[in-house]
XYZ file of C-alpha atoms in Angstrom:
705
model
C 0.000 0.000 0.000
C 1.365 3.428 -0.912
C 1.450 5.790 2.057
C 1.477 9.544 2.595
C 2.298 10.961 6.005
C 2.129 7.367 7.190
C -1.425 7.129 5.855
C -2.679 4.653 3.234
C -3.634 6.463 0.052
C -5.119 5.549 -3.296
C -3.515 6.407 -6.605
C -6.172 8.106 -8.713
C -4.127 9.428 -11.634
C -1.083 7.983 -13.287
C 0.162 10.112 -16.129
C 2.693 12.247 -17.890
C 3.030 15.909 -17.094
C 4.349 18.342 -19.653
C 6.169 21.411 -18.349
C 3.985 24.407 -19.320
C 5.304 27.652 -20.706
C 5.113 30.953 -18.875
C 1.879 32.776 -19.699
C 1.867 35.991 -21.670
C 1.235 39.382 -20.094
C 3.446 39.047 -17.020
C 5.260 42.338 -17.637
C 3.217 45.259 -16.272
C 2.724 48.467 -18.293
C 5.725 50.786 -18.167
C 3.842 53.367 -16.082
C 2.288 50.894 -13.631
C 4.980 51.257 -10.954
C 7.454 54.055 -10.284
C 10.432 52.684 -8.345
C 14.207 52.962 -8.171
C 16.530 50.436 -6.532
C 19.765 51.763 -5.055
C 22.191 49.013 -4.081
C 24.828 50.133 -1.596
C 28.373 48.784 -1.435
C 27.176 45.846 0.697
C 24.521 44.967 -1.873
C 21.659 46.009 0.416
C 18.699 47.220 -1.676
C 17.251 50.628 -0.835
C 13.862 50.738 -2.570
C 12.589 54.234 -3.452
C 8.984 54.234 -4.653
C 6.455 56.949 -5.318
C 3.882 54.903 -3.374
C 4.109 52.132 -0.809
C 2.920 49.725 -3.507
C 5.802 50.865 -5.736
C 8.221 50.031 -2.914
C 6.689 46.548 -2.525
C 7.062 46.000 -6.279
C 10.727 47.014 -6.102
C 11.328 44.790 -3.066
C 9.997 41.770 -4.962
C 12.335 42.490 -7.862
C 15.403 43.065 -5.665
C 14.803 39.999 -3.495
C 14.162 37.878 -6.584
C 17.548 38.970 -7.958
C 19.150 37.511 -4.836
C 16.917 34.555 -3.914
C 14.352 33.807 -6.626
C 14.434 30.041 -6.060
C 13.522 30.332 -2.382
C 10.728 32.815 -3.051
C 9.259 30.409 -5.588
C 9.574 27.588 -3.055
C 7.521 29.652 -0.596
C 4.818 30.145 -3.224
C 4.771 26.428 -4.012
C 4.489 25.553 -0.320
C 1.669 28.013 0.392
C -0.273 26.800 -2.679
C 0.189 23.170 -1.677
C 2.146 22.353 -4.834
C 5.528 21.376 -3.416
C 5.219 17.685 -4.194
C 4.444 18.359 -7.848
C 7.777 20.124 -8.135
C 10.094 18.366 -5.678
C 8.555 14.945 -5.201
C 7.352 12.875 -2.262
C 9.082 14.973 0.423
C 6.693 17.829 -0.347
C 3.549 15.743 0.138
C 3.126 16.322 3.909
C 3.153 20.086 3.320
C 0.602 19.817 0.527
C -1.693 17.663 2.643
C -1.510 20.235 5.453
C -2.410 23.071 3.045
C -5.558 21.220 1.982
C -6.392 20.032 5.505
C -6.320 23.652 6.740
C -8.112 24.874 3.589
C -5.556 27.642 3.196
C -6.758 28.495 -0.288
C -10.379 28.764 0.874
C -9.412 30.830 3.907
C -7.431 33.287 1.775
C -10.059 33.516 -0.957
C -12.633 34.426 1.704
C -10.422 36.819 3.662
C -8.462 38.602 0.941
C -11.330 40.771 -0.397
C -11.956 42.007 3.160
C -8.400 43.340 3.569
C -8.030 47.122 3.289
C -7.289 48.415 -0.200
C -3.785 49.639 0.700
C -2.836 46.193 2.027
C -4.114 44.483 -1.115
C -2.229 47.052 -3.190
C 1.164 46.170 -1.691
C 0.457 42.449 -2.044
C -0.547 42.803 -5.671
C 2.437 45.054 -6.381
C 4.836 42.506 -4.918
C 3.217 39.765 -7.006
C 3.563 41.986 -10.088
C 7.267 42.385 -9.324
C 7.687 38.605 -9.202
C 5.755 38.202 -12.452
C 7.948 40.789 -14.148
C 11.117 39.092 -12.913
C 9.884 35.666 -14.044
C 9.034 36.989 -17.513
C 12.574 38.285 -17.986
C 14.217 35.209 -16.414
C 12.155 32.318 -17.798
C 15.041 29.889 -17.408
C 14.783 30.298 -13.613
C 10.992 30.464 -13.362
C 8.605 27.642 -12.428
C 5.793 28.179 -14.967
C 3.004 26.638 -12.870
C 3.348 29.509 -10.372
C 2.524 32.313 -12.757
C 0.904 34.672 -12.695
C 1.592 35.157 -8.993
C -1.256 36.935 -7.181
C -1.589 39.104 -4.108
C -3.436 36.215 -2.469
C -0.238 34.155 -2.685
C 1.545 36.565 -0.363
C -1.225 36.376 2.228
C -1.352 32.589 1.889
C 2.379 32.449 2.628
C 1.801 33.853 6.107
C -1.390 31.887 6.757
C 0.726 28.831 5.951
C 3.920 29.790 7.767
C 2.941 31.197 11.149
C 1.248 28.082 12.620
C 4.521 26.237 12.030
C 6.266 28.626 14.415
C 4.026 27.502 17.279
C 4.259 23.805 16.497
C 1.406 22.789 14.230
C 3.731 20.622 12.127
C 4.880 18.796 15.268
C 1.282 18.105 16.314
C 0.411 16.729 12.869
C 3.477 14.485 12.867
C 2.537 13.125 16.290
C -0.988 12.335 15.105
C 0.327 10.439 12.094
C 3.159 8.588 13.882
C 1.556 5.641 15.631
C 4.456 3.232 15.956
C 7.219 5.564 17.095
C 9.235 3.760 19.718
C 11.002 5.338 22.650
C 14.290 4.692 20.875
C 13.077 6.542 17.787
C 11.712 9.386 19.859
C 15.094 9.825 21.533
C 17.181 9.285 18.404
C 18.080 12.982 18.241
C 19.833 12.756 21.600
C 23.576 12.288 21.428
C 23.892 13.419 17.815
C 27.100 15.222 16.901
C 25.446 18.488 15.973
C 24.365 21.567 17.869
C 21.188 22.631 16.118
C 19.378 23.992 14.295
C 17.124 25.596 16.876
C 14.792 28.585 16.645
C 15.824 31.171 19.180
C 16.417 34.935 19.317
C 17.527 37.832 21.510
C 15.939 41.270 21.868
C 16.894 44.142 24.176
C 15.686 47.717 24.601
C 17.381 50.304 26.827
C 15.688 53.575 27.812
C 17.219 56.954 28.759
C 16.909 55.868 32.398
C 19.852 53.533 31.883
C 21.647 54.650 28.728
C 24.945 56.469 29.138
C 24.064 59.309 26.755
C 20.335 59.716 27.391
C 19.472 57.889 24.170
C 17.219 54.919 23.532
C 18.604 51.670 22.140
C 17.205 48.548 20.521
C 18.851 45.231 19.624
C 17.085 43.170 16.945
C 18.696 39.730 16.925
C 16.618 36.880 15.583
C 18.066 33.360 15.421
C 16.865 31.698 12.240
C 18.144 29.135 9.743
C 20.845 30.685 7.566
C 19.188 29.564 4.324
C 15.694 28.645 3.228
C 12.153 30.032 3.479
C 12.604 31.641 6.924
C 16.106 33.053 6.418
C 16.498 36.814 6.772
C 17.078 39.258 3.931
C 17.934 42.913 4.626
C 16.114 45.725 2.815
C 15.194 49.409 3.158
C 11.796 50.613 1.882
C 11.006 54.269 1.266
C 8.087 55.966 -0.452
C 6.719 59.457 -1.003
C 3.683 58.357 1.036
C 5.803 58.371 4.192
C 7.069 54.796 4.404
C 10.730 54.757 5.500
C 11.637 51.496 7.211
C 14.619 49.160 7.248
C 15.034 45.664 8.607
C 14.609 41.995 7.817
C 12.150 40.188 5.568
C 11.510 36.537 4.782
C 11.233 35.398 1.154
C 7.763 36.376 -0.037
C 7.236 39.282 2.387
C 6.267 42.700 0.949
C 6.885 44.483 4.279
C 9.576 44.579 6.960
C 8.954 41.943 9.640
C 11.229 43.424 12.258
C 13.449 46.475 12.144
C 12.944 50.228 12.532
C 11.659 53.355 10.880
C 12.719 56.910 11.773
C 10.613 57.005 14.934
C 10.406 53.474 16.323
C 11.565 49.881 16.025
C 10.723 46.398 17.212
C 12.211 42.912 17.508
C 10.524 39.512 17.700
C 11.689 36.373 19.446
C 9.896 33.024 19.367
C 7.688 32.319 22.367
C 5.963 29.056 23.262
C 2.343 29.722 24.194
C -0.039 26.777 24.143
C -2.089 27.753 21.095
C -3.094 24.294 19.843
C -5.583 21.766 21.168
C -6.233 18.261 19.872
C -9.767 16.944 20.451
C -10.508 13.207 20.404
C -13.882 12.586 18.819
C -16.298 9.848 19.834
C -17.491 8.318 16.576
C -20.353 5.909 16.153
C -19.219 2.249 15.766
C -21.759 1.672 13.002
C -21.070 5.007 11.248
C -17.563 6.483 11.681
C -18.658 9.610 9.785
C -20.710 10.759 12.776
C -19.492 11.935 16.161
C -21.249 12.658 19.444
C -21.290 16.066 21.125
C -23.525 16.764 24.146
C -25.396 13.528 23.445
C -26.195 14.571 19.863
C -24.801 12.799 16.803
C -23.261 15.211 14.285
C -22.085 14.539 10.753
C -18.413 14.968 9.905
C -17.865 17.199 6.887
C -15.889 15.037 4.474
C -13.255 16.265 2.031
C -10.519 14.725 -0.085
C -6.961 15.980 -0.521
C -5.619 15.475 -4.016
C -1.854 15.710 -4.063
C 0.162 15.611 -7.240
C 3.602 14.083 -6.623
C 6.504 14.236 -9.042
C 8.271 10.882 -9.397
C 11.016 11.438 -11.960
C 11.253 13.439 -15.136
C 7.721 14.360 -16.223
C 6.112 11.350 -14.502
C 3.678 12.248 -11.707
C 1.125 10.491 -9.529
C -1.867 12.151 -7.955
C -2.777 10.762 -4.547
C -6.110 10.945 -2.808
C -6.480 11.166 0.969
C -9.710 11.567 2.905
C -9.986 14.056 5.770
C -12.815 15.764 7.641
C -13.959 18.826 9.539
C -15.857 18.935 12.814
C -17.112 21.826 14.917
C -13.714 21.681 16.662
C -11.664 22.102 13.482
C -9.813 20.148 10.773
C -10.081 16.428 11.491
C -7.874 13.438 10.651
C -7.767 9.727 11.366
C -4.630 8.017 12.599
C -3.379 5.307 10.274
C -3.979 1.721 11.285
C -6.298 2.657 14.150
C -10.007 1.988 14.521
C -11.904 5.254 13.776
C -13.518 5.025 17.200
C -10.079 5.401 18.785
C -8.221 7.399 16.147
C -10.332 10.366 15.032
C -8.942 13.729 16.123
C -9.756 17.381 15.463
C -7.174 20.153 15.604
C -7.896 23.687 16.744
C -5.330 26.470 16.904
C -5.225 30.187 17.573
C -5.796 32.321 14.510
C -7.522 29.576 12.525
C -9.010 31.389 9.524
C -7.012 34.601 10.090
C -5.715 36.462 7.003
C -4.610 39.880 8.350
C -1.002 39.010 9.237
C 0.511 41.273 6.573
C -1.943 44.029 7.456
C -0.625 44.009 11.027
C 3.041 44.125 10.000
C 2.331 46.832 7.411
C 0.664 49.012 10.081
C 3.682 48.418 12.339
C 5.963 49.547 9.484
C 4.027 52.805 9.139
C 3.434 53.552 12.844
C 5.001 56.778 14.101
C 4.469 56.464 17.848
C 3.703 53.912 20.532
C -0.079 54.336 20.326
C -0.156 53.704 16.572
C 2.142 50.724 16.936
C -0.006 49.239 19.712
C -3.093 49.724 17.543
C -1.388 47.560 14.934
C -0.385 44.923 17.472
C -3.930 44.869 18.859
C -5.126 43.281 15.612
C -3.552 40.077 17.003
C -3.429 38.694 13.487
C 0.150 37.622 14.251
C -0.700 35.060 16.934
C 2.626 34.743 18.748
C 6.175 36.146 19.307
C 7.706 37.932 22.244
C 8.083 41.521 21.016
C 10.464 44.227 22.261
C 9.870 47.861 21.251
C 11.766 51.173 21.491
C 11.193 54.639 20.032
C 12.517 58.150 19.555
C 10.451 59.404 22.517
C 12.422 57.233 24.936
C 9.652 54.661 25.385
C 10.496 50.958 25.683
C 8.169 47.985 25.935
C 8.208 44.226 26.260
C 5.027 42.431 25.138
C 4.177 38.757 25.388
C 2.307 38.738 22.106
C 0.061 35.682 21.925
C -3.476 34.976 20.875
C -4.283 33.031 24.035
C -7.511 31.014 23.796
C -10.115 31.619 26.499
C -10.450 27.965 27.409
C -13.177 26.671 29.689
C -12.434 26.938 33.385
C -11.707 23.823 35.341
C -10.816 21.656 32.347
C -7.449 20.123 31.579
C -6.190 21.219 28.166
C -2.598 20.078 28.674
C -3.088 16.882 26.644
C -5.650 15.450 24.261
C -9.086 16.892 25.059
C -12.331 14.953 24.898
C -14.345 16.372 22.004
C -17.686 15.326 23.436
C -18.960 18.658 24.827
C -19.383 22.081 23.258
C -18.157 23.568 26.533
C -14.640 22.455 25.577
C -14.818 24.475 22.339
C -13.162 27.885 22.649
C -13.983 30.682 20.229
C -12.480 33.810 21.847
C -9.066 35.037 22.979
C -7.638 36.805 26.007
C -8.082 40.568 25.412
C -4.937 42.200 24.041
C -4.730 44.643 26.966
C -4.397 41.744 29.424
C -1.319 40.198 27.809
C 1.825 40.234 29.995
C 3.875 43.332 29.254
C 6.427 45.697 30.764
C 6.293 49.388 29.779
C 9.067 51.858 30.682
C 10.307 49.912 33.745
C 12.426 51.599 36.449
C 15.271 49.206 35.556
C 15.627 51.075 32.258
C 15.740 47.957 30.098
C 13.662 45.044 28.865
C 15.012 41.862 27.339
C 13.852 38.567 25.984
C 15.846 35.535 24.868
C 12.960 33.086 24.382
C 12.347 33.081 28.120
C 9.231 33.394 30.221
C 7.659 36.879 30.301
C 7.796 36.774 34.081
C 11.580 37.321 33.960
C 11.839 40.366 31.696
C 13.879 42.674 33.929
C 14.421 40.477 36.964
C 12.666 43.069 39.140
C 9.289 43.700 40.696
C 8.220 45.458 37.498
C 7.872 42.124 35.715
C 4.418 40.661 34.979
C 3.057 38.177 37.482
C 1.403 34.902 36.607
C -1.106 35.431 39.409
C -2.447 38.540 37.674
C -3.683 36.500 34.713
C -6.770 34.320 34.415
C -5.713 30.807 35.396
C -6.508 29.354 31.966
C -4.359 31.969 30.198
C -1.539 31.636 32.719
C -1.441 27.875 32.148
C -0.751 28.498 28.443
C 2.421 30.547 29.105
C 5.844 28.944 29.467
C 8.113 29.062 32.549
C 11.240 28.500 30.465
C 14.488 30.350 31.246
C 17.205 29.982 28.615
C 20.898 30.361 29.328
C 20.848 33.440 27.097
C 18.152 35.031 29.240
C 20.089 34.348 32.446
C 23.187 35.886 30.883
C 21.373 38.918 29.453
C 19.836 39.711 32.837
C 23.212 39.259 34.501
C 25.022 41.637 32.131
C 22.300 44.267 31.845
C 21.656 44.395 35.585
C 25.354 44.751 36.406
C 25.822 47.927 34.327
C 24.103 50.984 35.817
C 24.809 53.093 32.716
C 24.995 51.317 29.376
C 26.524 52.900 26.295
C 25.485 51.892 22.798
C 28.846 50.190 22.231
C 28.506 48.313 25.530
C 25.059 47.088 24.519
C 26.432 45.823 21.209
C 29.215 44.051 23.109
C 26.567 42.378 25.303
C 24.819 41.181 22.174
C 28.062 39.495 20.987
C 28.798 37.964 24.411
C 29.381 34.222 24.183
C 29.809 33.110 27.791
C 27.504 30.577 29.437
C 25.700 31.568 32.597
C 26.261 29.022 35.414
C 22.514 28.255 35.389
C 22.327 27.704 31.640
C 20.833 24.265 30.890
C 24.068 23.263 29.162
C 26.139 24.075 32.249
C 23.780 22.145 34.511
C 24.205 19.105 32.297
C 27.973 19.607 32.221
C 28.090 19.471 36.023
C 26.139 16.206 35.909
C 28.516 14.838 33.278
C 31.558 15.757 35.359
C 30.136 13.965 38.380
C 29.131 10.876 36.373
C 32.450 10.736 34.482
C 34.427 10.978 37.714
C 32.757 7.798 38.901
C 33.246 5.926 35.621
C 36.509 3.930 35.594
C 36.540 3.977 31.777
C 36.847 7.792 31.603
C 40.452 8.966 32.138
C 40.973 11.508 34.899
C 42.593 13.859 32.369
C 39.320 13.972 30.427
C 37.361 14.884 33.558
C 39.927 17.607 34.252
C 39.350 19.043 30.783
C 35.617 19.167 31.405
C 36.222 20.910 34.726
C 38.608 23.405 33.114
C 36.039 24.720 30.620
C 35.747 28.445 31.392
C 32.174 28.749 30.068
C 33.289 30.829 27.069
C 33.838 29.032 23.733
C 36.529 31.259 22.201
C 38.372 30.334 19.026
C 41.487 29.178 20.898
C 39.661 27.340 23.706
C 40.975 23.739 23.773
C 38.232 22.464 26.100
C 35.175 23.816 24.285
C 35.047 21.162 21.543
C 34.963 18.259 23.999
C 32.372 19.956 26.210
C 30.059 21.120 23.429
C 30.208 17.896 21.455
C 29.406 15.938 24.620
C 26.772 18.176 26.185
C 25.675 20.553 23.427
C 23.195 18.158 21.777
C 21.263 18.004 25.066
C 21.199 21.698 25.899
C 17.403 22.032 25.484
C 16.419 18.715 27.070
C 14.270 19.058 30.182
C 13.927 15.552 31.686
C 16.745 13.892 29.806
C 19.405 12.730 29.194
C 20.323 10.258 31.903
C 23.819 10.231 33.392
C 24.601 7.145 31.318
C 23.549 8.917 28.136
C 25.751 11.863 28.995
C 28.753 9.591 29.513
C 27.998 7.763 26.243
C 27.864 11.111 24.471
C 31.235 12.048 25.988
C 32.767 8.809 24.695
C 31.320 9.545 21.242
C 32.716 13.071 21.356
C 36.172 11.771 22.289
C 36.081 9.280 19.434
C 34.905 11.911 16.974
C 37.673 14.342 17.924
C 40.358 11.650 17.853
C 39.201 10.448 14.455
C 39.023 13.837 12.773
C 41.592 15.916 14.671
C 43.953 13.360 16.184
C 43.353 14.781 19.669
C 40.488 15.460 22.057
C 41.551 19.067 22.652
C 41.665 20.907 19.310
C 41.052 24.673 19.444
C 37.357 25.456 19.106
C 38.031 27.537 15.991
C 39.497 24.477 14.248
C 36.271 22.589 14.879
C 33.591 25.269 14.634
C 33.274 26.851 11.190
C 31.323 29.282 9.071
C 31.299 27.997 5.494
C 29.907 29.759 2.475
C 31.071 28.709 -0.970
C 34.846 28.898 -0.852
C 34.815 30.890 2.419
C 35.759 28.757 5.437
C 36.250 30.706 8.680
C 36.573 29.834 12.370
C 33.702 31.103 14.485
C 33.252 31.456 18.238
C 30.004 30.991 20.128
C 27.748 27.967 20.335
C 24.255 26.894 21.336
C 22.351 29.046 23.857
C 24.865 31.868 24.257
C 23.966 35.411 23.241
C 26.222 34.996 20.189
C 24.348 31.831 19.287
C 25.499 29.499 16.533
C 23.800 26.160 15.904
C 25.846 23.728 13.842
C 25.757 20.388 12.070
C 28.578 17.926 11.529
C 30.195 18.014 8.082
C 31.892 15.090 6.355
C 35.305 16.240 7.574
C 34.159 16.217 11.213
C 33.919 19.984 11.578
C 30.792 21.585 13.012
C 29.433 24.024 10.426
C 27.005 26.779 11.366
C 23.511 26.429 9.900
C 21.385 28.639 12.168
C 21.457 31.109 15.035
C 22.696 34.684 14.876
C 21.696 35.815 11.420
C 20.326 39.293 10.778
C 21.576 41.564 13.573
C 20.405 45.184 13.885
C 21.455 47.680 16.561
C 19.440 50.925 16.687
C 19.962 54.132 18.691
C 17.867 57.284 18.972
C 19.673 60.271 20.508
C 18.069 62.781 22.877
C 16.790 64.765 19.886
C 15.104 61.704 18.422
C 17.575 61.270 15.551
C 18.151 57.643 14.616
C 21.277 55.752 13.613
C 21.768 52.032 13.242
C 24.193 49.267 12.351
C 23.452 45.827 10.961
C 24.946 42.561 9.805
C 23.956 39.466 7.859
C 25.869 36.252 8.462
C 26.629 35.857 4.745
C 25.606 38.808 2.589
C 22.788 40.097 0.425
C 23.195 37.611 -2.437
C 21.504 34.621 -0.858
C 21.989 32.102 -3.688
C 24.284 33.655 -6.311
C 27.770 32.246 -5.659
C 29.223 34.485 -8.371
C 28.094 37.659 -6.611
C 30.440 39.882 -4.636
C 27.808 39.838 -1.917
C 27.509 36.063 -1.573
C 29.766 36.047 1.514
C 31.144 39.580 1.851
C 29.778 39.996 5.409
C 31.062 36.642 6.676
C 34.403 38.037 7.878
C 32.639 40.797 9.820
C 30.331 38.185 11.298
C 33.080 35.971 12.694
C 34.851 39.096 13.996
C 31.566 40.210 15.639
C 31.543 43.626 13.956
C 28.553 45.497 12.510
C 28.358 47.624 9.372
C 26.554 50.989 9.048
C 22.952 51.301 7.912
C 22.393 54.197 5.508
C 18.915 55.761 5.450
C 19.305 59.189 3.832
C 19.583 59.228 0.047
C 22.691 61.421 0.240
C 24.383 58.831 2.467
C 23.263 55.975 0.269
C 24.619 57.701 -2.827
C 27.946 58.241 -1.072
C 28.139 54.421 -0.802
C 26.319 53.534 -4.015
C 27.217 50.466 -6.069
C 24.466 50.814 -8.674
C 21.064 52.362 -9.344
C 18.427 50.920 -11.649
C 14.743 50.287 -12.229
C 13.191 46.800 -12.371
C 13.552 45.363 -15.843
C 16.534 47.472 -16.855
C 19.624 45.585 -18.074
């Protein structure tokens, strides 16, 4: 039996697929958009448009020049057409798109978006169409013409993955996973990738010069659909914002304009519930709620899968919808025991880009909060700072108002309407810290209740119990270290704040250090571990510098477990140490090579040593290469440091781990920022046209040679 996502499926079409040609009419009229692209000496595009829509059109063109393949991959994924292009590995994504009815949700919601939001989406799509028409050899014809709805669908598709919807679906479809399989990731010789991030804001109460500072420091994969790209958008309608975008985004996702800025880090609110339905033994298409039998709404996913060459199969898979949400059946399980509905925050929401666009255009705290209050973006810790000296931490989350007295921590019985939530905690009640006496706010993926480490922090007791239960207690090593460094400095200069951002020492209470102490104790009692090895573990100074000869042994042994809560056991830690020793002996001829020999940034022909590691403020998450080195794949990526002086004038510095040319190995900008990155130095951000022209590499309009 052929399977998809572990589910039996039926082949309904077996045929040959002929690659279509690009349609005609993809190039817009010459007067449709008025935009200039100014590339500075680092390759960063500064998009100057007459309107905001013009700027979005120019952004699409510029980003396509640097990463067209990834943008097209995002469109394929959000349309549910990955498998038709890349084969079987894309099928789970395409099933999810149909299960969640992303196309139907967007078709219903898109006409309701404000006209200016639709205009920027359609302009961005027009920019992609124009680029595809002039680069047909790189275009995937089935995608064109791209539409504004595709941009909205990209965010409807992407955001639930940030709060774990993909993990929930995998768990529902994995019936036979053994404990060994579930723990197979433990002890691996890699240190990532992991989604993290750091964000800090400092107010005039604590800054050395009376200014206001912001650190934007997301930790993302270094390539792919959620890798950062730097851009500056400016229009005659007042838009003037710089920061990071993902492929397929017509607006800045985090960064700053002249008056304010913001940074996101991933939080972990409980935004998903799985409901187990009670189906009738004689009719598995009905389910009981409050003693009444209801009919499941049946649907069929049809997924075209590329096999090889032009040969494709189209698979059919049944799924359902209940009053609780999209509904699936576990493979190989009786429907009475294996029918589950999934409900998550923001189900059916299409205003994500509207919210970010309003944040881009906001000119003060009130306007920015009005944008955030849309709650179309259902998660992310968010740190804010502005030219007026205001700073804010917000636990942004669309927290469901679940029924009191019920346990929603596991699978929920879907037998009563009382378990069905339809509203969210009001925005004003979300945990937040505004202008605290400490003069700073920070977040490094930690609980909101440890924002400043003072009495100004939110309190769990002040929240409704059901909302409080959905908020994490987690404290990362980065959060411990940030609080330690920020609290110790009564007056912080901008340069000192940047140095804190690049800090790469472990706090004693970091999860990795707690596991190291356990490993030292267990190794000391193991007669097979030489005393000299235990001494090396004990000698680790908590700071993985390039020349540190203890860091490789420690991080290879303990690093893979840094996020584990209830594991590993002492025996697993010792086994991991033995594996680390063997790995280092095999590839380096010694167990104590300098960390810089082991830990690398690689980009094309560039191969550089890099400090840092997992869960330090200068975070780098790595995977083992064939030669035994650990090569960075995620972590510190787009870094932006912003300062407003006492007069409200803004200046900023930024850095990308590679450069602006995401995929073009022949470009000067493929890896021109890598050396700065390993040296932990930022480059200037130019906002004024005069400054940009003083550092101008080229100026052009989309479509010009």
